[in-house]
Amino acid sequence: MFNKKNISAIIFAIFAIWLSTIAPTAPIAWMLSILVLTIYLFAFEVVEIDEAAITIMIILGLSSLPWIHTLMGLEEGLVNNQRLFDGFSSNAVMSIIAVMIIGAGLDKTGLMGKVATFILKVGGTSEPRIIPIVSSTVGFISSFMQNVGAAALFIPVVSRISSRSGIPMSRLLMPMGFTAILGGTITMVGSSPLILLNDLILTTNQGLEVGQQMDTWGLFSVTPIGIALVITGIIYFVIAGRFVLPTTKKERSESVSAIEHFHQVYNIDYDLFEVNVPKDSNLIGMTLDDIETAAKIRIIAIQTIEGRTFIGHHSVERSTAIKPQMTLGVLTTKEHLDAFVQGFHLELSDAIEKFSNLLSTQECGTAEIVIPPNSSLINQSARDVWLRKTYGIAMVALHRGGKTMQEGEGIRNMLFQSGDTLIVHTRWIDLDRLQSNTDFIVITSEYPRQEEYRPEKIKWASIFFAIALFLVLFTDIKLSIALMTGALGMILSGVIKIEEAYRAVSWKTVFLLASLIPLGMAVSKTGTALWIAQETVKVVGDMAPWVILTSIVILATFFTLVMSNVGATILLVPIAVNIAIQVGEDPAVYALAVAIATSNSFLIPTHQVNALIMGPGGYKVADFIKAGGFMTVLFIIVMMSMMSIIF
């Protein structure tokens, strides 16, 4: 049966055969076919993207078997099989493992949660406001730190912002990741190609005449271009984000499943609200016991004027008195809330602000608990056992014999019976505690288990993060060694346990990147990259200089999708310099254009940052093609415009 994938496979196969007929050598012909196969597997997701990358790596490795490369008409394999797995120990892969561990270590101290709280305080829960704040912050950090490191540090922050604001991760991670890549173009130490460029210029100068030799670039030579690109990226997602950013099916189901469940099964339509008690409110002096049943509300969190917060086990209780300028976390229906606010002259907040952390879905939520036959609570009421104070669960409804009774119907005075289902609001840490309590059967099983935070380790985490950053910025040591120093320091100092470090690593990302490195090696070794570059020059060689430079930029963009950005820069800088000299243009500008353009990697998740965010965001290759396609074009337009203005 001819479906979309099969028809596309035929078209790609025909294209590969045509390319092989115009290729000058057998190795180049085979490599062009493998590149087409790679693009097909990525674009149509015939298998998982990491499976596709591993498949390509193994195909390249098998070509080194004598009888196979002879059958293919080759003198040797497409890649040296002794170096096939070099990617797993490469600087890039080891760096990304290290930054994942460092990011998890900082998250364990609670630091990332505080950053998320600050961003939510400034940006609220509005996607158009949060995206610029997160993206500009990451873009700035990427200007002096490797972009993959900046992205890895902010994944926990974005995760917390997502859970507290209700905005899906997929709507936030891609803008953050793309801006991290763009931020690498703000300074000459922001990305590997730009770091490498001055060395390449000095090397290339050795083969040039004195009058043609180039000066090296200063640290901030690219800053106007980089800033323009970052601003463009932010504006792009603020304006077009609603059209190009996906909302994954998984996130949609998770965000509504609990709400739909309680509404459909128990007809409960409660929500969380934040209410402030002004000095002149007639609520002052009353206790929770005086208020809740009459107003048909549940007060589950309290913050005093001094900033002390009470929620959960051994905190909020029915004898708690209301004081001036308290803030209350209220669980009720919108109808009962309006009556409560108006009746007691209260101030309703537009959003959950003071309790944004404590009442986030990562910290608490609604759960179902059943009273078993052997429970000691049978024939006692919620009021008798002080249910909220003793167990940290605030009952909002009781389901018995097919009937659901809610707050205001005297449910806290009813004696518990075997089989009663309690609908409660609770902190997950309190729900965890009830799992081992024989008086309850906890029905709700899908909820975030509380992580063990170590705020006392924030000093050690900061020290080793600073050491890693210092080594990256002010020494010539390899990036992977610098970052691994910070990661190891966090493990040895107890910031993060070794088992937690292993779990922090996205092995899907590791295998994706490591498996693609041999592809870049083969593209270079077989002369495929050089041939493509030469053919491009033949086509545009007699055109206007800006057309030639744009062609080089597009070529660099293509190469960085199928090989490392460093490899693409090394290959194309000498070619760009020679072309510039031939057409009478500044060779240093052409070299700089190549180094910047190799950051234009948004179409498929082969860039380290894109590979890093793919799993947490639940992205597919099609999502990158959709959002990255427009970003790629904008990158070229803005970059070329800025270069024409500045140079």
XYZ file of C-alpha atoms in Angstrom:
647
model
C 0.000 0.000 0.000
C 1.342 3.402 -0.979
C 1.340 5.719 1.996
C 3.219 8.949 2.594
C 6.367 7.231 3.877
C 6.520 4.736 0.997
C 6.041 7.394 -1.663
C 8.678 9.555 -0.005
C 11.049 6.585 0.167
C 10.726 6.067 -3.592
C 11.367 9.776 -4.274
C 14.403 9.819 -1.958
C 15.744 6.624 -3.571
C 15.439 8.125 -7.065
C 17.194 11.278 -5.859
C 20.012 9.220 -4.323
C 20.477 7.261 -7.561
C 20.631 10.506 -9.548
C 23.219 11.967 -7.193
C 25.361 8.846 -7.514
C 25.410 9.251 -11.305
C 26.922 12.746 -11.087
C 29.352 11.992 -8.246
C 32.998 11.960 -9.428
C 34.054 8.949 -7.324
C 32.483 5.821 -5.833
C 33.105 6.893 -2.200
C 31.353 10.221 -2.809
C 28.468 8.444 -4.569
C 27.963 6.109 -1.609
C 28.236 8.955 0.899
C 25.648 11.025 -0.958
C 23.282 8.045 -0.849
C 23.876 7.577 2.883
C 23.255 11.300 3.482
C 19.941 11.029 1.625
C 19.045 7.952 3.703
C 19.911 9.842 6.903
C 17.712 12.787 5.960
C 14.846 10.426 5.064
C 15.073 8.525 8.358
C 15.202 11.787 10.325
C 12.453 13.582 8.405
C 9.893 10.762 8.381
C 10.864 9.097 11.674
C 10.677 5.581 10.262
C 12.394 4.588 13.508
C 13.315 6.603 16.622
C 15.891 9.271 15.841
C 18.597 7.709 18.012
C 17.909 4.337 16.374
C 18.333 6.008 12.968
C 21.668 7.533 14.025
C 22.945 4.196 15.352
C 21.824 2.502 12.108
C 23.821 4.971 9.995
C 26.875 4.493 12.235
C 26.718 0.691 11.876
C 26.264 0.926 8.084
C 29.421 3.042 7.909
C 31.247 0.563 10.138
C 30.210 -2.464 8.071
C 31.604 -0.811 4.936
C 35.093 -1.541 6.304
C 34.610 -5.302 5.857
C 36.807 -6.315 2.869
C 34.131 -8.226 0.997
C 31.555 -5.451 1.540
C 33.700 -2.491 0.422
C 34.893 -4.593 -2.544
C 31.268 -5.272 -3.457
C 30.608 -1.524 -3.176
C 33.491 -0.790 -5.548
C 35.621 0.847 -2.845
C 39.268 0.350 -1.985
C 38.548 0.777 1.726
C 35.660 1.452 4.089
C 33.878 4.793 4.196
C 35.180 5.309 7.731
C 38.024 3.831 9.756
C 36.286 1.195 11.882
C 38.967 1.627 14.558
C 37.509 5.081 15.150
C 33.838 4.231 14.666
C 32.987 4.659 18.350
C 35.229 7.666 18.943
C 32.083 9.753 19.283
C 31.313 8.201 22.655
C 34.550 9.596 24.062
C 34.478 12.798 22.029
C 34.827 16.217 23.584
C 31.259 17.116 22.598
C 29.581 14.022 24.055
C 31.576 14.032 27.291
C 30.803 17.755 27.654
C 27.088 17.199 27.307
C 27.173 14.387 29.894
C 29.027 16.691 32.287
C 26.613 19.612 31.888
C 23.638 17.333 32.499
C 25.199 16.256 35.797
C 26.102 19.843 36.734
C 22.553 20.981 35.939
C 21.095 18.160 38.049
C 23.476 19.045 40.884
C 22.411 22.691 40.902
C 18.794 21.563 40.772
C 19.309 19.331 43.828
C 20.244 22.374 45.901
C 16.923 24.032 45.075
C 18.683 26.848 43.199
C 16.867 26.178 39.921
C 13.545 26.252 41.754
C 14.358 29.711 43.102
C 15.273 30.916 39.600
C 11.959 29.521 38.312
C 10.072 31.283 41.116
C 11.749 34.597 40.245
C 10.915 34.247 36.545
C 7.289 33.417 37.357
C 7.130 36.404 39.704
C 8.338 38.707 36.928
C 6.629 37.064 33.972
C 3.532 35.602 35.579
C 2.031 32.597 33.801
C 1.779 34.210 30.375
C 3.661 32.404 27.601
C 4.448 35.633 25.639
C 6.023 37.106 28.822
C 7.873 34.013 30.051
C 9.514 33.202 26.686
C 11.407 36.536 26.409
C 12.608 36.354 30.035
C 13.871 32.766 29.801
C 15.272 33.161 26.286
C 17.109 36.426 26.909
C 18.646 35.018 30.109
C 19.857 31.862 28.351
C 21.059 33.897 25.367
C 23.173 36.090 27.633
C 24.673 33.083 29.457
C 25.433 31.432 26.100
C 27.491 34.440 25.075
C 30.285 33.461 27.468
C 29.466 29.802 28.155
C 29.075 26.927 25.688
C 25.442 26.991 24.532
C 24.798 23.355 25.387
C 25.875 24.072 28.964
C 23.541 27.045 29.257
C 20.652 25.014 27.840
C 21.323 22.087 30.188
C 21.331 24.391 33.218
C 17.949 25.846 32.300
C 16.077 22.629 31.529
C 15.221 22.135 35.244
C 14.156 25.795 35.436
C 11.870 25.422 32.419
C 10.477 22.181 33.844
C 9.460 23.934 37.058
C 8.043 26.943 35.214
C 5.991 24.545 33.084
C 4.582 22.654 36.060
C 3.705 25.831 37.975
C 2.326 27.860 35.077
C 0.557 25.074 33.206
C 2.409 25.955 29.993
C 3.563 22.735 28.256
C 7.320 22.090 28.216
C 7.227 21.889 24.420
C 6.101 25.521 24.264
C 9.079 26.722 26.313
C 12.039 24.414 25.638
C 12.409 25.069 21.908
C 12.553 28.891 22.264
C 15.068 28.422 25.089
C 17.180 25.980 23.061
C 17.153 28.042 19.876
C 18.116 31.187 21.799
C 20.942 29.293 23.497
C 22.323 28.512 20.025
C 21.831 32.124 18.887
C 23.463 33.441 22.072
C 26.650 31.632 21.071
C 27.121 34.227 18.323
C 27.291 37.227 20.692
C 30.995 36.859 21.527
C 33.975 35.050 20.057
C 33.932 32.548 22.960
C 30.239 31.685 22.699
C 30.522 28.740 20.297
C 33.213 26.301 19.215
C 33.434 27.583 15.593
C 34.002 31.165 16.768
C 36.569 30.034 19.341
C 38.347 28.126 16.574
C 38.117 30.860 13.945
C 41.128 32.985 14.952
C 43.362 29.891 14.977
C 42.091 28.985 11.505
C 42.801 32.532 10.293
C 46.388 32.348 11.565
C 46.849 28.937 9.938
C 45.362 30.121 6.631
C 47.574 33.245 6.678
C 50.631 31.017 6.314
C 49.585 30.194 2.748
C 48.701 33.768 1.765
C 50.795 36.623 0.481
C 51.598 39.412 2.943
C 49.048 41.797 1.452
C 46.289 39.203 1.646
C 46.796 38.081 5.218
C 43.932 38.615 7.687
C 43.763 40.168 11.142
C 42.171 38.128 13.915
C 38.828 39.139 15.398
C 38.321 40.721 18.825
C 36.130 39.287 21.591
C 33.164 41.540 20.790
C 33.582 41.819 17.012
C 30.446 39.744 16.442
C 28.372 41.228 19.268
C 26.037 43.428 17.134
C 25.275 40.468 14.867
C 24.716 38.097 17.792
C 22.440 40.494 19.654
C 20.380 41.059 16.502
C 20.033 37.284 16.041
C 18.965 36.724 19.672
C 16.379 39.523 19.467
C 15.101 38.081 16.192
C 14.745 34.641 17.758
C 12.800 35.996 20.747
C 10.471 38.123 18.602
C 9.944 35.158 16.255
C 8.677 32.903 19.033
C 6.620 35.617 20.744
C 4.799 36.420 17.491
C 4.783 33.077 15.676
C 5.116 30.705 18.634
C 1.404 29.937 18.730
C 1.657 28.640 15.150
C 5.025 26.851 15.067
C 5.445 25.488 18.596
C 3.873 22.090 19.284
C 1.825 20.997 22.261
C 2.608 17.328 22.564
C -0.241 14.883 23.034
C 1.413 13.553 26.172
C 1.424 16.991 27.795
C -2.150 17.715 26.873
C -3.381 14.493 28.433
C -1.340 14.974 31.607
C -2.499 18.529 32.104
C -6.205 17.752 31.926
C -6.552 14.110 32.944
C -6.816 14.683 36.708
C -9.225 17.595 36.326
C -11.402 15.688 33.864
C -11.374 12.590 36.059
C -12.694 14.309 39.185
C -15.203 16.320 37.197
C -16.567 13.292 35.325
C -16.559 10.792 38.202
C -17.462 13.010 41.159
C -18.829 16.151 39.480
C -16.248 18.236 41.341
C -15.364 21.492 39.635
C -12.921 22.966 42.155
C -9.931 25.169 41.423
C -7.177 26.909 43.380
C -7.299 30.631 44.155
C -5.197 33.117 46.117
C -7.055 35.583 48.364
C -5.637 38.484 50.422
C -7.213 39.622 53.705
C -7.196 43.458 53.987
C -7.075 45.211 57.355
C -10.768 46.136 57.279
C -12.108 42.677 56.371
C -14.831 41.261 58.611
C -13.101 37.878 58.278
C -10.422 38.922 60.768
C -10.635 37.083 64.077
C -12.687 34.195 62.699
C -11.267 30.666 62.640
C -11.222 28.286 59.698
C -13.900 26.252 61.488
C -16.177 29.302 61.451
C -15.707 29.884 57.739
C -15.172 26.772 55.637
C -18.433 24.850 55.953
C -20.602 27.970 55.734
C -18.739 29.382 52.731
C -18.259 25.956 51.084
C -14.519 26.466 50.694
C -11.315 24.767 51.858
C -8.348 26.852 52.987
C -5.283 24.736 52.299
C -2.449 27.248 52.650
C -1.809 30.383 54.706
C 0.918 33.033 54.559
C 1.253 35.574 57.362
C 2.267 39.220 56.998
C 5.730 38.206 58.250
C 6.088 35.817 55.302
C 5.644 32.547 57.260
C 3.836 29.929 55.211
C 1.695 27.053 56.509
C 0.558 24.092 54.395
C 0.077 20.389 54.952
C 0.913 18.106 57.868
C 0.853 19.771 61.339
C 0.282 23.287 60.002
C -3.162 24.459 58.857
C -5.957 23.390 61.234
C -9.546 24.341 61.942
C -8.659 26.448 65.006
C -6.328 28.702 62.980
C -7.489 32.327 63.290
C -7.505 34.803 60.427
C -5.286 37.855 60.923
C -4.945 41.100 58.954
C -2.986 40.980 55.685
C -2.866 37.196 55.614
C -2.875 35.481 52.236
C -5.072 32.392 51.869
C -4.806 29.515 49.396
C -8.442 28.588 48.728
C -9.878 25.483 47.048
C -13.469 25.895 45.873
C -15.714 26.537 42.887
C -15.714 29.922 41.164
C -19.293 30.537 42.295
C -18.542 29.940 45.980
C -15.296 31.915 45.721
C -17.100 35.018 44.427
C -19.578 34.841 47.292
C -16.734 34.366 49.809
C -14.689 37.311 48.478
C -17.641 39.680 48.291
C -19.146 38.637 51.598
C -15.957 39.219 53.586
C -14.521 42.134 51.544
C -11.422 40.234 50.414
C -8.981 40.844 47.566
C -8.700 38.135 44.900
C -5.294 37.810 43.196
C -5.243 37.525 39.407
C -3.012 34.442 39.661
C -1.333 32.182 42.193
C 1.730 34.248 43.115
C 2.804 33.834 46.742
C 1.949 30.118 46.644
C 3.213 29.527 43.088
C 5.867 27.141 44.389
C 4.019 25.445 47.259
C 0.775 24.916 45.343
C 2.357 23.914 42.029
C 1.373 20.568 40.542
C 4.878 19.333 41.326
C 4.267 19.867 45.038
C 0.601 19.070 45.651
C -2.715 18.186 44.087
C -5.994 16.285 44.414
C -6.005 12.575 45.247
C -8.367 9.682 45.985
C -8.094 7.727 49.247
C -10.259 4.771 50.337
C -11.060 3.750 53.924
C -10.300 -0.021 54.176
C -12.318 -2.467 56.366
C -9.565 -2.676 58.994
C -9.060 1.089 59.313
C -9.001 2.515 62.832
C -10.809 5.576 61.450
C -14.095 3.704 60.953
C -16.874 5.251 63.064
C -14.818 8.407 63.521
C -15.232 11.650 61.609
C -12.681 13.907 59.947
C -13.299 16.369 62.756
C -12.660 13.680 65.399
C -9.224 12.774 64.029
C -8.256 16.307 62.921
C -7.718 14.893 59.422
C -6.025 17.943 57.882
C -3.681 18.588 60.813
C -2.839 14.957 61.595
C -2.416 13.555 58.095
C -1.949 16.637 55.904
C -5.032 15.883 53.780
C -7.848 18.407 53.310
C -11.060 16.542 52.422
C -13.085 18.343 49.749
C -15.587 15.561 48.994
C -16.717 12.164 50.274
C -18.083 9.484 47.923
C -20.310 6.832 49.490
C -22.852 4.457 47.945
C -22.739 6.090 44.519
C -23.312 9.577 45.913
C -20.711 12.346 46.190
C -21.060 14.892 48.995
C -18.972 18.068 48.973
C -17.826 20.777 51.387
C -20.838 22.506 52.920
C -22.831 19.252 53.212
C -21.429 18.307 56.605
C -18.895 15.782 55.308
C -16.430 16.482 58.114
C -19.002 15.421 60.696
C -19.888 12.139 58.977
C -18.549 8.965 60.555
C -16.242 7.098 58.194
C -17.401 3.743 56.840
C -15.512 0.969 55.135
C -15.288 1.691 51.395
C -15.659 5.476 51.690
C -13.671 7.315 49.030
C -12.188 10.594 50.216
C -11.365 13.247 47.655
C -8.576 15.248 49.239
C -6.130 18.007 48.466
C -2.689 17.187 49.776
C 1.005 17.695 49.373
C 2.600 14.773 47.539
C 5.064 14.345 50.380
C 2.109 13.844 52.754
C 0.471 11.425 50.312
C 3.716 9.456 50.166
C 3.595 9.149 53.943
C 0.080 7.660 53.762
C 1.203 4.870 51.420
C 2.478 2.916 54.418
C -0.455 3.809 56.696
C -2.881 0.868 57.040
C -5.764 3.217 57.843
C -5.857 4.309 54.191
C -5.617 2.844 50.709
C -4.132 5.462 48.387
C -5.754 5.071 44.970
C -3.905 7.902 43.234
C -0.603 6.482 41.988
C 0.475 8.858 39.222
C 1.911 11.882 40.963
C 5.380 13.484 41.203
C 7.390 11.767 43.927
C 9.138 14.287 46.093
C 12.788 14.723 45.285
C 15.387 14.955 47.991
C 16.704 18.500 47.977
C 19.978 19.456 49.605
C 19.914 23.244 50.131
C 22.803 22.898 52.584
C 25.002 21.870 49.633
C 24.436 25.053 47.647
C 27.863 26.394 48.685
C 29.679 23.335 47.296
C 27.555 23.340 44.150
C 28.362 27.007 43.540
C 32.085 26.459 44.163
C 32.414 23.597 41.686
C 30.205 25.320 39.123
C 32.455 28.404 39.399
C 35.572 26.223 39.040
C 34.168 24.626 35.872
C 33.223 28.031 34.465
C 36.672 29.436 35.260
C 38.378 26.530 33.488
C 36.131 27.006 30.450
C 36.705 30.756 30.151
C 40.282 31.311 31.257
C 42.247 28.155 30.433
C 43.051 26.190 27.291
C 41.961 22.889 28.809
C 39.417 20.841 26.863
C 35.792 21.776 27.468
C 34.915 18.220 28.502
C 37.675 18.118 31.140
C 36.651 21.511 32.538
C 33.003 20.505 32.842
C 33.782 17.018 34.160
C 35.831 18.670 36.897
C 32.735 20.527 38.051
C 30.539 17.421 37.730
C 32.972 15.222 39.668
C 33.330 17.880 42.367
C 29.574 17.915 42.890
C 29.495 14.120 43.179
C 32.402 13.897 45.630
C 31.065 16.739 47.791
C 27.653 15.061 48.083
C 25.696 17.637 46.082
C 24.470 14.770 43.899
C 24.837 11.033 44.392
C 26.523 8.941 41.708
C 23.269 7.033 41.024
C 21.458 10.355 40.589
C 24.196 11.520 38.235
C 23.673 8.467 36.027
C 19.909 9.080 35.997
C 20.472 12.744 35.098
C 22.113 11.794 31.797
C 19.807 11.538 28.787
C 21.305 8.469 27.136
C 19.091 8.970 24.097
C 20.880 12.275 23.515
C 24.299 10.698 24.100
C 23.727 7.924 21.557
C 22.247 10.347 19.020
C 25.264 12.657 19.085
C 27.920 9.943 19.387
C 26.440 7.971 16.489
C 26.369 10.983 14.164
C 30.041 11.851 14.638
C 31.255 9.033 12.304
C 28.931 10.430 9.619
C 30.765 13.764 9.765
C 34.101 11.943 9.646
C 33.007 9.992 6.548
C 31.666 13.099 4.769
C 35.067 14.727 5.224
C 37.265 11.630 4.624
C 35.620 10.660 1.334
C 35.902 14.202 -0.074
C 32.104 14.547 -0.242
C 32.032 17.869 1.616
C 34.793 19.355 -0.529
C 33.068 18.234 -3.740
C 29.740 19.811 -2.684
C 31.552 23.065 -1.855
C 33.374 23.117 -5.190
C 30.193 22.437 -7.138
C 28.479 25.305 -5.335
C 31.322 27.678 -6.213
C 31.052 26.682 -9.870
C 27.405 27.713 -9.896
C 27.756 31.095 -8.159
C 31.369 31.978 -8.992
C 30.493 34.707 -11.519
C 27.683 36.306 -9.528
C 27.671 39.390 -7.305
C 29.814 39.168 -4.124
C 26.771 39.218 -1.809
C 25.250 36.313 -3.744
C 28.497 34.366 -3.404
C 28.700 35.088 0.338
C 25.052 34.102 0.804
C 25.748 30.839 -1.038
C 28.660 30.115 1.290
C 26.444 30.840 4.285
C 23.748 28.462 2.963
C 26.421 25.828 2.322
C 27.727 26.193 5.876
C 24.140 25.856 7.143
C 23.731 22.595 5.226
C 27.045 21.146 6.351
C 26.386 21.883 10.015
C 23.226 19.743 9.788
C 25.120 16.622 8.679
C 28.484 17.096 10.370
C 29.808 18.899 13.428
C 29.833 22.699 13.300
C 33.560 22.583 14.028
C 34.134 20.200 11.099
C 32.067 22.394 8.790
C 34.043 25.468 9.857
C 37.420 23.785 9.335
C 36.351 22.614 5.889
C 34.744 25.813 4.623
C 36.932 28.618 6.032
C 39.866 27.973 3.631
C 37.444 27.698 0.706
C 35.646 30.915 1.699
C 38.949 32.775 2.094
C 40.124 31.754 -1.386
C 36.797 32.727 -2.953
C 36.922 36.138 -1.237
C 40.404 36.805 -2.593
C 39.322 35.796 -6.099
C 36.345 38.200 -6.099
C 38.242 41.010 -4.369
C 36.394 40.885 -1.036
C 37.688 40.864 2.558
C 38.653 37.223 3.312
C 38.334 37.749 7.080
C 34.656 38.698 6.661
C 34.015 35.594 4.561
C 35.730 33.446 7.208
C 33.630 35.071 9.949
C 30.454 34.456 7.942
C 31.227 30.732 7.857
C 31.884 30.568 11.613
C 28.602 32.366 12.396
C 26.547 30.394 9.850
C 27.537 27.075 11.389
C 25.346 28.066 14.329
C 22.347 28.108 11.981
C 21.353 24.593 13.003
C 17.628 24.467 13.648
C 16.112 22.234 10.972
C 16.877 18.839 12.508
C 18.061 17.866 16.008
C 21.692 17.203 15.112
C 22.998 20.196 17.068
C 23.898 19.301 20.665
C 21.338 21.723 22.107
C 18.513 20.448 19.892
C 19.373 16.861 20.766
C 19.387 17.809 24.447
C 15.884 19.327 24.458
C 14.269 16.770 22.159
C 13.498 14.218 24.879
C 12.260 16.530 27.666
C 10.169 18.519 25.184
C 8.655 15.423 23.564
C 9.604 16.812 20.148
C 9.593 15.013 16.825
C 11.838 15.857 13.875
C 8.817 17.397 12.139
C 8.549 19.922 14.991
C 12.110 21.098 14.355
C 11.489 21.284 10.614
C 8.357 23.375 11.182
C 9.788 25.850 13.709
C 13.397 25.617 12.540
C 12.627 26.189 8.872
C 11.475 29.765 9.444
C 14.242 30.350 11.990
C 16.882 29.187 9.501
C 15.666 31.667 6.870
C 15.434 34.502 9.412
C 18.953 33.702 10.641
C 20.394 34.073 7.134
C 18.466 37.284 6.393
C 19.379 38.994 9.681
C 22.981 37.804 9.600
C 23.557 38.984 6.022
C 21.819 42.310 6.707
C 23.919 42.981 9.812
C 27.148 41.982 8.064
C 26.403 44.328 5.167
C 25.771 47.180 7.633
C 28.833 46.550 9.818
C 31.377 45.363 7.284
